[in-house]
Amino acid sequence: MQRQKEKMETKLGLISQRAAKEPDMKFESLMHHINEGSLKANFYELGRNRAAGVDGVSWQEYEKGLESNVEDLLGRMKRMGYKPQAARRVYIPKDRHMRRPLGLPTIEDKIVQKTMARIMEAIYEQDFHECSYGFRAGKNCHQALKRVNDLINFKSINHVIEADIKGFFDNVSHEKLMELIKIRIKDEKFLRYLVRFLKAGYMEAGKLEKTEQGTPQGGNLSPMLANIFLHYVLDEWFEKEVKPSLKGQCYVVRYCDDFVILAQYKEEAKSIMKQVQERFMGYELELHPEKTSVKSFGRYERENSRNQRRKANTFEFLGFTHYCAISRKGKFKVGRRTSAKKLRKSCMAMNQWLKEIRNAVKLKEWWTILKTKINGHYRYYGVSENMRSVHVFYKRTLELVLKWLNRRSHRKSFSWAQFESYLKRYPLPKPHIVHSFYTVSHAE
């Protein structure tokens, strides 16, 4: 299997080299890269304990007959007889009042999606701009947050365009998306399979629902398709058409469909926001009117807000509220805290898990899982300037743990003193910063 993986990586590397060398090239022959070796290699890249799709086949079940399964799949793909199945729709909590739909593809569809996404990544990674941080190798959300931090701290940024694409993944136009993909890909069979995935639909309550727009959320293709779409609609357009006409400094920082634009001058920021709104309307998408605005923000915001007798502006990005702060030396810096909505959601999720687990297994067994959950929160929210919010989560978690420990039975109740004694023997991870933004600056 290692040999097959290395062979696949070598072929993808050749695609990348050619894509970089010939930026205007259209790739006409890609389907031969979907072969027995690449399908098997990508099968072993899938999560092994994920929920099954509509056919109920698990990763382990598919592996038992992997040779014959892949042979059959490849045969159908070559004769264009392969048709993706509808995804099984489930819902996950978005906030206290809303749920977000998620599609669960079958194992077979996941393999093909993964393989096609890897091929597309080899082509488009050469084209993507540095401002794009979502679902790309070597890039992540914390780098995007640091980029925002550095640009505001070290560049002449006085305004932030806070933008929200209304229902992006549910509303992307298939026709517009395919037009953009055809800028680089001309393989008709490859394109037809992309359309089949887009049109596969989903199963909900035993009923097939067709999809005439949107990307297949929950699959491996969705992030890649989103990045391609927004590369052309936002990143490329901004760099080549908008930025050259500006007098002041201006930057985009994007993580998948979540982005902010940082600008020096107010009038240019307002003009850019209007242009962005019109740009997205031209591609049949809308910026949420209540969540999209130009805000003054930067080293003069605190003084300006005092003079205007108002609160200093803040903005939201990637689960954090960014605000104007002052360093110990009295200089401006960007402060950040976990957004109230995200902190509340994390605490609610912890409360629900403790409620369900407290009597399901012995304390010593779920205590280890609790440590992992707390560390998971720190790994995302443990960033520079956010120690206070991380500590709030830790303190609230302790309160919830004590509450649910004492609801197991009256005989096993802990007083706070007894609980503190227990924590000394079996400590939980203390709040700490995982990601420091004060090492190397990325604000070139």
Short mmCIF file of N, CA and C in Angstrom, two decimals, residues 147-227:
data_model
loop_
_atom_site.label_atom_id
_atom_site.label_comp_id
_atom_site.label_asym_id
_atom_site.label_seq_id
_atom_site.Cartn_x
_atom_site.Cartn_y
_atom_site.Cartn_z
N ARG A 147 -2.48 36.24 10.71
CA ARG A 147 -2.36 37.17 9.57
C ARG A 147 -3.19 38.43 9.84
N VAL A 148 -4.42 38.25 10.31
CA VAL A 148 -5.27 39.39 10.65
C VAL A 148 -4.63 40.21 11.76
N ASN A 149 -4.13 39.51 12.77
CA ASN A 149 -3.46 40.17 13.89
C ASN A 149 -2.30 41.03 13.41
N ASP A 150 -1.43 40.47 12.57
CA ASP A 150 -0.24 41.17 12.12
C ASP A 150 -0.55 42.33 11.19
N LEU A 151 -1.52 42.13 10.31
CA LEU A 151 -1.87 43.21 9.38
C LEU A 151 -2.40 44.43 10.12
N ILE A 152 -3.27 44.20 11.09
CA ILE A 152 -3.84 45.34 11.84
C ILE A 152 -2.80 45.97 12.75
N ASN A 153 -1.95 45.15 13.35
CA ASN A 153 -0.93 45.68 14.27
C ASN A 153 0.19 46.43 13.56
N PHE A 154 0.59 45.95 12.38
CA PHE A 154 1.81 46.47 11.76
C PHE A 154 1.60 47.22 10.45
N LYS A 155 0.38 47.16 9.91
CA LYS A 155 0.08 47.90 8.68
C LYS A 155 -0.86 49.07 8.99
N SER A 156 -1.10 49.90 7.99
CA SER A 156 -1.97 51.07 8.17
C SER A 156 -3.42 50.69 7.94
N ILE A 157 -3.94 49.89 8.85
CA ILE A 157 -5.33 49.42 8.74
C ILE A 157 -6.20 50.20 9.71
N ASN A 158 -7.25 50.83 9.17
CA ASN A 158 -8.17 51.60 10.00
C ASN A 158 -9.62 51.16 9.88
N HIS A 159 -9.88 50.24 8.95
CA HIS A 159 -11.26 49.79 8.75
C HIS A 159 -11.30 48.30 8.41
N VAL A 160 -12.37 47.65 8.85
CA VAL A 160 -12.56 46.22 8.60
C VAL A 160 -13.91 46.01 7.93
N ILE A 161 -13.90 45.28 6.83
CA ILE A 161 -15.16 44.86 6.20
C ILE A 161 -15.46 43.46 6.71
N GLU A 162 -16.47 43.38 7.53
CA GLU A 162 -16.90 42.10 8.11
C GLU A 162 -17.99 41.55 7.20
N ALA A 163 -17.73 40.40 6.57
CA ALA A 163 -18.65 39.89 5.56
C ALA A 163 -19.16 38.49 5.92
N ASP A 164 -20.37 38.20 5.47
CA ASP A 164 -20.96 36.88 5.69
C ASP A 164 -21.74 36.48 4.45
N ILE A 165 -21.31 35.38 3.80
CA ILE A 165 -22.02 34.91 2.61
C ILE A 165 -23.24 34.12 3.06
N LYS A 166 -24.39 34.53 2.61
CA LYS A 166 -25.64 33.92 3.06
C LYS A 166 -25.79 32.51 2.50
N GLY A 167 -25.73 31.51 3.40
CA GLY A 167 -25.93 30.12 3.00
C GLY A 167 -25.04 29.67 1.86
N PHE A 168 -23.74 29.93 1.96
CA PHE A 168 -22.84 29.67 0.84
C PHE A 168 -22.95 28.23 0.32
N PHE A 169 -22.73 27.24 1.18
CA PHE A 169 -22.66 25.86 0.72
C PHE A 169 -24.01 25.35 0.18
N ASP A 170 -25.10 25.98 0.60
CA ASP A 170 -26.42 25.55 0.13
C ASP A 170 -26.85 26.25 -1.15
N ASN A 171 -26.17 27.34 -1.50
CA ASN A 171 -26.67 28.18 -2.59
C ASN A 171 -25.72 28.36 -3.78
N VAL A 172 -24.55 27.76 -3.73
CA VAL A 172 -23.63 27.89 -4.86
C VAL A 172 -24.29 27.40 -6.14
N SER A 173 -24.21 28.19 -7.18
CA SER A 173 -24.78 27.82 -8.47
C SER A 173 -23.92 26.75 -9.13
N HIS A 174 -24.54 25.63 -9.48
CA HIS A 174 -23.81 24.56 -10.17
C HIS A 174 -23.27 25.05 -11.51
N GLU A 175 -24.09 25.80 -12.21
CA GLU A 175 -23.68 26.27 -13.53
C GLU A 175 -22.48 27.21 -13.43
N LYS A 176 -22.53 28.16 -12.48
CA LYS A 176 -21.42 29.10 -12.32
C LYS A 176 -20.16 28.39 -11.85
N LEU A 177 -20.32 27.44 -10.92
CA LEU A 177 -19.18 26.69 -10.41
C LEU A 177 -18.49 25.92 -11.53
N MET A 178 -19.26 25.24 -12.36
CA MET A 178 -18.68 24.45 -13.44
C MET A 178 -17.99 25.35 -14.48
N GLU A 179 -18.53 26.53 -14.70
CA GLU A 179 -17.88 27.48 -15.61
C GLU A 179 -16.49 27.83 -15.11
N LEU A 180 -16.36 28.03 -13.82
CA LEU A 180 -15.07 28.39 -13.23
C LEU A 180 -14.10 27.21 -13.26
N ILE A 181 -14.60 26.01 -13.00
CA ILE A 181 -13.74 24.83 -13.02
C ILE A 181 -13.20 24.59 -14.43
N LYS A 182 -13.99 24.90 -15.43
CA LYS A 182 -13.58 24.67 -16.82
C LYS A 182 -12.46 25.62 -17.27
N ILE A 183 -12.14 26.60 -16.45
CA ILE A 183 -11.00 27.46 -16.77
C ILE A 183 -9.71 26.64 -16.77
N ARG A 184 -9.67 25.60 -15.93
CA ARG A 184 -8.47 24.78 -15.79
C ARG A 184 -8.65 23.33 -16.21
N ILE A 185 -9.87 22.82 -16.19
CA ILE A 185 -10.11 21.40 -16.47
C ILE A 185 -11.01 21.25 -17.70
N LYS A 186 -10.54 20.42 -18.64
CA LYS A 186 -11.28 20.21 -19.88
C LYS A 186 -11.63 18.73 -20.10
N ASP A 187 -11.26 17.86 -19.16
CA ASP A 187 -11.56 16.44 -19.27
C ASP A 187 -13.06 16.24 -19.10
N GLU A 188 -13.76 15.88 -20.17
CA GLU A 188 -15.22 15.81 -20.16
C GLU A 188 -15.74 14.77 -19.17
N LYS A 189 -15.10 13.61 -19.08
CA LYS A 189 -15.56 12.57 -18.15
C LYS A 189 -15.39 13.04 -16.70
N PHE A 190 -14.26 13.66 -16.41
CA PHE A 190 -14.00 14.18 -15.07
C PHE A 190 -15.06 15.22 -14.70
N LEU A 191 -15.37 16.10 -15.64
CA LEU A 191 -16.37 17.14 -15.41
C LEU A 191 -17.76 16.54 -15.21
N ARG A 192 -18.07 15.50 -15.97
CA ARG A 192 -19.38 14.86 -15.83
C ARG A 192 -19.55 14.22 -14.47
N TYR A 193 -18.48 13.64 -13.95
CA TYR A 193 -18.57 13.05 -12.61
C TYR A 193 -18.71 14.12 -11.53
N LEU A 194 -18.09 15.28 -11.73
CA LEU A 194 -18.28 16.38 -10.79
C LEU A 194 -19.75 16.80 -10.76
N VAL A 195 -20.36 16.91 -11.93
CA VAL A 195 -21.78 17.29 -12.01
C VAL A 195 -22.65 16.23 -11.34
N ARG A 196 -22.31 14.96 -11.53
CA ARG A 196 -23.08 13.89 -10.89
C ARG A 196 -23.05 14.00 -9.37
N PHE A 197 -21.89 14.35 -8.84
CA PHE A 197 -21.80 14.53 -7.38
C PHE A 197 -22.64 15.72 -6.93
N LEU A 198 -22.59 16.79 -7.71
CA LEU A 198 -23.37 17.98 -7.35
C LEU A 198 -24.87 17.69 -7.39
N LYS A 199 -25.29 16.82 -8.30
CA LYS A 199 -26.71 16.54 -8.49
C LYS A 199 -27.19 15.30 -7.73
N ALA A 200 -26.32 14.65 -6.97
CA ALA A 200 -26.66 13.37 -6.34
C ALA A 200 -27.80 13.47 -5.33
N GLY A 201 -27.94 14.63 -4.70
CA GLY A 201 -29.03 14.83 -3.75
C GLY A 201 -28.75 14.18 -2.40
N TYR A 202 -29.80 14.12 -1.59
CA TYR A 202 -29.67 13.53 -0.26
C TYR A 202 -30.97 12.83 0.15
N MET A 203 -30.82 11.89 1.06
CA MET A 203 -31.97 11.15 1.58
C MET A 203 -32.32 11.67 2.96
N GLU A 204 -33.59 12.02 3.13
CA GLU A 204 -34.06 12.49 4.44
C GLU A 204 -35.44 11.90 4.70
N ALA A 205 -35.57 11.21 5.83
CA ALA A 205 -36.83 10.56 6.21
C ALA A 205 -37.31 9.61 5.11
N GLY A 206 -36.36 8.90 4.47
CA GLY A 206 -36.68 7.92 3.45
C GLY A 206 -37.06 8.50 2.10
N LYS A 207 -36.90 9.83 1.94
CA LYS A 207 -37.29 10.48 0.70
C LYS A 207 -36.07 11.10 0.02
N LEU A 208 -35.96 10.90 -1.28
CA LEU A 208 -34.86 11.48 -2.04
C LEU A 208 -35.15 12.94 -2.36
N GLU A 209 -34.22 13.82 -1.98
CA GLU A 209 -34.34 15.23 -2.28
C GLU A 209 -33.25 15.60 -3.30
N LYS A 210 -33.66 16.17 -4.42
CA LYS A 210 -32.71 16.55 -5.45
C LYS A 210 -31.99 17.85 -5.06
N THR A 211 -30.77 18.01 -5.56
CA THR A 211 -30.02 19.23 -5.30
C THR A 211 -29.75 19.95 -6.62
N GLU A 212 -30.36 21.11 -6.78
CA GLU A 212 -30.19 21.91 -7.99
C GLU A 212 -29.15 23.01 -7.79
N GLN A 213 -28.73 23.19 -6.55
CA GLN A 213 -27.67 24.16 -6.24
C GLN A 213 -26.98 23.72 -4.96
N GLY A 214 -25.83 24.32 -4.66
CA GLY A 214 -25.08 23.96 -3.45
C GLY A 214 -24.07 22.86 -3.71
N THR A 215 -23.14 22.71 -2.77
CA THR A 215 -22.11 21.67 -2.88
C THR A 215 -22.39 20.56 -1.86
N PRO A 216 -21.91 19.34 -2.12
CA PRO A 216 -22.21 18.19 -1.25
C PRO A 216 -21.47 18.26 0.08
N GLN A 217 -22.08 18.92 1.07
CA GLN A 217 -21.46 19.06 2.38
C GLN A 217 -21.28 17.70 3.05
N GLY A 218 -20.17 17.56 3.75
CA GLY A 218 -19.88 16.30 4.42
C GLY A 218 -18.94 15.42 3.62
N GLY A 219 -18.77 15.72 2.35
CA GLY A 219 -17.87 14.94 1.51
C GLY A 219 -16.52 15.61 1.36
N ASN A 220 -15.61 14.92 0.68
CA ASN A 220 -14.25 15.44 0.49
C ASN A 220 -14.16 16.47 -0.63
N LEU A 221 -15.17 16.54 -1.49
CA LEU A 221 -15.12 17.48 -2.60
C LEU A 221 -15.51 18.89 -2.20
N SER A 222 -16.41 19.02 -1.23
CA SER A 222 -16.99 20.32 -0.90
C SER A 222 -15.96 21.41 -0.58
N PRO A 223 -14.97 21.16 0.29
CA PRO A 223 -13.98 22.22 0.57
C PRO A 223 -13.19 22.64 -0.66
N MET A 224 -12.83 21.67 -1.51
CA MET A 224 -12.07 21.99 -2.71
C MET A 224 -12.92 22.83 -3.67
N LEU A 225 -14.18 22.43 -3.87
CA LEU A 225 -15.06 23.18 -4.76
C LEU A 225 -15.29 24.60 -4.24
N ALA A 226 -15.42 24.73 -2.92
CA ALA A 226 -15.61 26.06 -2.32
C ALA A 226 -14.39 26.93 -2.55
N ASN A 227 -13.20 26.36 -2.37
CA ASN A 227 -11.98 27.13 -2.58
C ASN A 227 -11.80 27.56 -4.03
#
